[in-house]
Amino acid sequence: MWPKILHLILQTIDIFLPLLICIAVFTHAERKAMAGIQRRRGPNVIGYMGLLQPFADGLKLFVKETVLPTNANITLFVLAPLFTFVLSLIVWAVIPFDFGCVLADPQYGTLYFLSVSSLGVYGVLISGWASNSKYAFLGSLRSAAQMVSYEISLGVSLINACLCLGTLNFTQMVIAQNGIWLIFPLLPVAILFFVASLAETNRHPFDLPEAEAELVSGYNVEYSAMGFALFFLGEYGNMLAMSALTCICFLGGWWSPIGLAFVHAGLWFASKMCCIVILFIVMRAILPRYRYDQLMRLGWKCFLPLSLGFLFLSIGILVGFDWLPS
């Protein structure tokens, strides 16, 4: 029994430790890329070309004093960022980086991913309510409405991909795309999925819960030190998870393009994730923020009918031509 437990612990560390390093590198890459787009220098002091800046920021937040508001519910106030951070980590348990390179491979991994990712809204709501601040509470309510609105379109788009591939298991979804990646027959659905993932992770142009000009950073305005850092890490972990999910469902996972199979499969998966992450960064650098009424109108009156329409179209084509996967 103990060898199995030790093996599981080592597997968990093997996944989560590189993930935390990737989050640190992601934050640095985002700041450098945005600086290049906006003709600035970006981080360039700590380490070579500023490569150690994320670790310096993490150390600074770790040693700073944690300020607890007087009127806050202290227990929930402390647990909310920890809850958000843990959820952003455990969702990676079902992400396959290569064939057999996955912590857990359940038959219904898609349902697990949707269930865990949908719980993230509770961390935001609890933080806004427990802070006992008007700005934090408004930011948490905005986030809850936004995440619920776009999670429906995200789930319908994911169901469309699962229906075409004939499985809810992530490994089998990647294997089913050996011949052709799903992004080619389902390009509109992939675009809807990516934009919905932007809204689900509160990124530009849908970062209304963290609107600095209106809500002074929204639901995390009362947080400092490690509380703020955990929210920060959770948000970037969710972005990487959505990028990985996009690769699995629409970009063939670890499969390489034709004629380039000599590169390791895990590197192909990482390179595709980097392409999606770059899109996240570019969206933040070049797009203005939506108004809140525009955000909700886009989610309910545009994305939801379109995602349902493409789902019914896919069902009709699969049934009409007898292409339903066995």
XYZ file of C-alpha atoms in Angstrom:
326
model
C 0.000 0.000 0.000
C 2.725 2.472 0.986
C 4.671 2.060 -2.301
C 1.477 2.917 -4.224
C 0.874 5.993 -2.085
C 4.492 7.102 -2.529
C 4.251 6.559 -6.280
C 1.064 8.644 -6.410
C 2.708 11.444 -4.415
C 5.721 11.459 -6.749
C 3.422 11.542 -9.792
C 1.510 14.461 -8.299
C 4.723 16.401 -7.628
C 5.934 15.551 -11.131
C 2.871 17.279 -12.595
C 2.250 20.177 -10.201
C 5.834 21.394 -9.723
C 6.471 21.917 -13.470
C 3.020 23.512 -13.670
C 3.942 26.136 -11.070
C 7.178 26.849 -12.950
C 5.193 27.172 -16.195
C 2.875 29.679 -14.515
C 5.873 31.767 -13.448
C 7.333 31.633 -16.963
C 3.912 32.481 -18.412
C 3.633 35.657 -16.334
C 7.086 36.756 -17.486
C 6.334 35.932 -21.129
C 3.082 37.888 -20.938
C 4.782 40.998 -19.548
C 7.564 40.833 -22.140
C 5.177 40.209 -25.030
C 2.857 43.044 -24.012
C 5.868 45.322 -23.594
C 6.983 44.462 -27.128
C 3.510 45.092 -28.564
C 3.240 48.411 -26.715
C 6.881 49.382 -27.470
C 8.113 49.145 -23.882
C 11.000 47.248 -22.307
C 9.138 45.172 -19.765
C 10.973 43.315 -16.951
C 14.712 43.563 -17.629
C 16.486 44.016 -14.275
C 16.202 40.842 -12.166
C 18.283 38.153 -13.862
C 19.210 37.885 -17.532
C 16.588 39.840 -19.525
C 14.400 39.850 -16.406
C 13.952 36.058 -16.348
C 14.039 35.947 -12.548
C 11.413 38.689 -12.138
C 8.465 36.273 -11.512
C 10.400 34.503 -8.748
C 11.370 37.857 -7.204
C 7.706 38.928 -7.260
C 6.679 35.632 -5.668
C 9.273 36.031 -2.918
C 8.142 39.612 -2.281
C 4.500 38.528 -1.921
C 5.511 35.621 0.308
C 7.380 37.756 2.844
C 4.872 40.620 2.917
C 2.456 40.955 5.803
C -1.050 39.604 5.211
C -3.555 42.355 6.015
C -6.930 41.082 7.269
C -9.820 43.601 7.091
C -11.464 44.293 10.420
C -15.026 43.619 9.243
C -14.188 40.586 7.110
C -15.194 37.007 7.827
C -11.633 35.883 8.528
C -12.124 32.134 7.990
C -13.777 32.447 4.592
C -11.534 35.354 3.656
C -8.444 33.165 4.119
C -9.919 30.005 2.573
C -11.254 31.625 -0.641
C -7.901 32.132 -2.445
C -6.683 28.719 -1.266
C -9.865 27.129 -2.655
C -9.389 28.840 -6.011
C -5.734 27.818 -6.219
C -6.374 24.155 -5.328
C -9.138 23.880 -7.926
C -6.824 25.259 -10.609
C -4.330 22.501 -9.762
C -6.551 19.423 -9.407
C -8.115 20.008 -12.805
C -4.765 18.954 -14.312
C -5.157 15.417 -12.955
C -7.012 14.320 -16.123
C -4.938 16.220 -18.719
C -2.916 13.745 -20.867
C 0.408 15.172 -22.050
C 1.240 11.997 -23.986
C -0.207 8.516 -24.319
C -0.177 7.137 -20.765
C 1.377 10.336 -19.363
C -1.567 11.353 -17.165
C -2.191 11.224 -13.418
C -5.730 9.814 -13.767
C -7.514 8.746 -16.936
C -11.218 8.319 -16.077
C -13.724 7.329 -18.716
C -15.641 10.567 -18.141
C -12.714 12.955 -17.850
C -14.627 15.672 -19.694
C -17.316 15.724 -17.000
C -14.635 15.885 -14.301
C -12.981 18.861 -16.006
C -16.275 20.741 -16.378
C -17.302 19.961 -12.796
C -14.052 21.121 -11.222
C -13.694 24.216 -13.418
C -17.273 25.279 -12.659
C -16.494 25.261 -8.917
C -14.008 28.106 -9.389
C -16.804 30.663 -9.241
C -17.377 29.798 -5.565
C -13.899 30.968 -4.609
C -14.565 34.311 -6.259
C -18.014 34.652 -4.671
C -16.745 33.720 -1.213
C -13.867 36.196 -1.459
C -16.183 39.045 -2.481
C -18.728 38.305 0.238
C -16.206 37.598 3.010
C -14.303 40.837 2.306
C -17.333 42.864 3.434
C -16.489 45.505 0.812
C -18.823 46.985 -1.779
C -16.226 46.930 -4.550
C -15.189 43.348 -3.844
C -18.817 42.206 -3.633
C -19.729 43.876 -6.939
C -16.710 42.291 -8.599
C -17.646 38.835 -7.305
C -21.247 39.198 -8.523
C -20.019 40.257 -11.946
C -17.695 37.289 -12.074
C -20.431 34.835 -11.070
C -22.837 36.124 -13.743
C -20.114 36.137 -16.393
C -18.785 32.661 -15.637
C -22.267 31.113 -15.530
C -23.216 32.802 -18.805
C -20.196 31.669 -20.794
C -19.811 28.290 -19.119
C -22.960 27.136 -20.928
C -21.520 27.975 -24.344
C -18.196 26.429 -23.320
C -19.898 23.200 -22.263
C -22.054 22.993 -25.404
C -18.983 23.468 -27.608
C -17.176 20.748 -25.661
C -20.181 18.426 -26.042
C -20.025 19.050 -29.791
C -16.396 17.901 -29.859
C -17.136 14.843 -27.689
C -20.065 13.902 -29.936
C -17.956 14.036 -33.089
C -15.115 12.045 -31.477
C -17.427 9.536 -29.810
C -15.923 9.608 -26.313
C -15.717 11.596 -23.076
C -12.213 10.358 -22.293
C -9.433 12.846 -23.076
C -6.924 10.212 -24.188
C -9.423 8.627 -26.555
C -10.343 12.082 -27.896
C -6.725 12.669 -28.864
C -6.369 9.194 -30.377
C -9.507 9.770 -32.470
C -7.824 12.820 -34.067
C -4.907 10.814 -35.472
C -6.165 11.261 -39.029
C -7.440 14.836 -38.902
C -7.577 17.461 -36.164
C -11.066 18.487 -35.146
C -10.356 22.180 -35.696
C -10.674 21.712 -39.470
C -14.273 20.389 -39.610
C -15.329 22.369 -36.506
C -13.471 25.663 -36.936
C -16.449 27.887 -35.885
C -16.985 25.741 -32.785
C -13.281 25.994 -31.913
C -13.449 29.794 -32.194
C -16.534 29.891 -29.965
C -14.774 27.632 -27.473
C -11.687 29.846 -27.360
C -13.646 33.078 -26.888
C -15.792 31.433 -24.199
C -12.605 30.289 -22.444
C -11.431 33.922 -22.450
C -14.620 34.921 -20.637
C -14.441 31.900 -18.314
C -10.953 32.887 -17.143
C -11.827 36.613 -16.823
C -9.369 37.685 -19.488
C -9.462 40.567 -21.958
C -11.739 41.665 -23.418
C -13.964 40.076 -20.761
C -12.125 41.081 -17.586
C -15.121 42.916 -16.101
C -14.740 41.344 -12.611
C -11.278 42.956 -12.352
C -12.100 46.272 -13.984
C -9.508 48.482 -12.312
C -11.055 51.745 -13.519
C -14.500 50.868 -12.118
C -14.068 48.405 -9.249
C -10.466 48.993 -8.131
C -9.470 45.411 -9.046
C -12.823 43.865 -8.109
C -13.186 40.817 -5.883
C -9.516 40.697 -4.783
C -9.227 44.369 -3.806
C -8.923 43.552 -0.081
C -6.268 40.871 -0.564
C -2.540 41.290 -0.131
C 0.584 39.146 0.077
C -0.063 35.413 -0.432
C -3.848 35.790 -0.679
C -3.462 37.913 -3.782
C -0.695 35.617 -5.071
C -2.930 32.540 -4.795
C -5.688 34.236 -6.800
C -3.061 35.261 -9.337
C -1.667 31.721 -9.596
C -5.159 30.238 -9.850
C -6.119 32.546 -12.702
C -3.018 31.746 -14.728
C -3.354 28.044 -13.936
C -6.894 28.127 -15.324
C -5.639 29.817 -18.497
C -3.070 27.090 -19.028
C -5.727 24.443 -18.339
C -8.071 25.968 -20.922
C -5.194 26.070 -23.409
C -4.510 22.381 -22.762
C -8.208 21.552 -23.183
C -8.280 23.416 -26.503
C -5.278 21.398 -27.689
C -6.900 18.110 -26.658
C -10.315 18.800 -28.185
C -9.439 20.652 -31.387
C -5.677 20.515 -32.105
C -4.984 16.801 -31.893
C -3.278 16.782 -28.494
C 0.201 15.298 -28.833
C -0.153 14.328 -32.510
C 2.338 16.034 -34.805
C 1.691 17.434 -38.285
C 2.386 15.154 -41.235
C 6.075 14.418 -41.743
C 7.228 15.864 -38.402
C 6.784 12.808 -36.185
C 10.455 12.754 -35.132
C 9.798 15.362 -32.418
C 8.702 14.046 -29.016
C 4.924 13.982 -28.563
C 5.074 15.944 -25.312
C 6.914 18.757 -27.087
C 4.167 18.954 -29.689
C 1.573 19.237 -26.935
C 3.605 21.974 -25.220
C 4.125 23.879 -28.471
C 0.395 23.868 -29.238
C -0.327 25.083 -25.711
C 2.160 27.912 -26.236
C 0.328 28.981 -29.387
C -2.973 29.199 -27.501
C -1.310 31.035 -24.597
C 0.137 33.574 -27.052
C -3.409 34.229 -28.265
C -4.449 34.920 -24.653
C -1.628 37.461 -24.390
C -2.353 39.119 -27.721
C -6.056 39.482 -26.854
C -5.091 41.353 -23.689
C -2.685 43.642 -25.518
C -4.808 44.712 -28.482
C -8.496 44.550 -27.502
C -10.501 47.060 -25.433
C -12.744 45.934 -22.599
C -16.428 45.205 -23.242
C -19.133 47.029 -21.347
C -21.045 44.792 -18.969
C -24.288 44.927 -20.970
C -22.348 44.059 -24.133
C -20.705 41.164 -22.324
C -24.020 39.625 -21.225
C -25.700 40.276 -24.575
C -22.865 38.541 -26.400
C -23.057 35.520 -24.102
C -26.814 34.949 -24.080
C -27.977 36.321 -27.440
C -25.023 35.401 -29.645
C -22.798 32.663 -28.229
C -25.506 30.434 -26.750
C -27.698 30.286 -29.919
C -24.626 29.799 -32.112
C -23.197 26.982 -29.986
C -26.580 25.217 -29.854
C -27.028 25.709 -33.598
C -23.655 24.165 -34.401
C -24.427 21.284 -32.016
C -27.718 20.509 -33.794
C -25.994 20.877 -37.168
C -23.314 18.378 -36.140
C -25.961 15.946 -34.877
C -27.892 16.277 -38.131
C -24.819 15.641 -40.276
C -23.657 12.680 -38.181
C -27.112 11.054 -38.161
C -27.950 11.893 -41.778
C -24.723 10.438 -43.188
C -24.543 7.649 -40.586
C -21.192 8.922 -39.309
C -21.915 8.452 -35.621
C -18.816 7.046 -33.889
C -19.271 3.535 -32.577
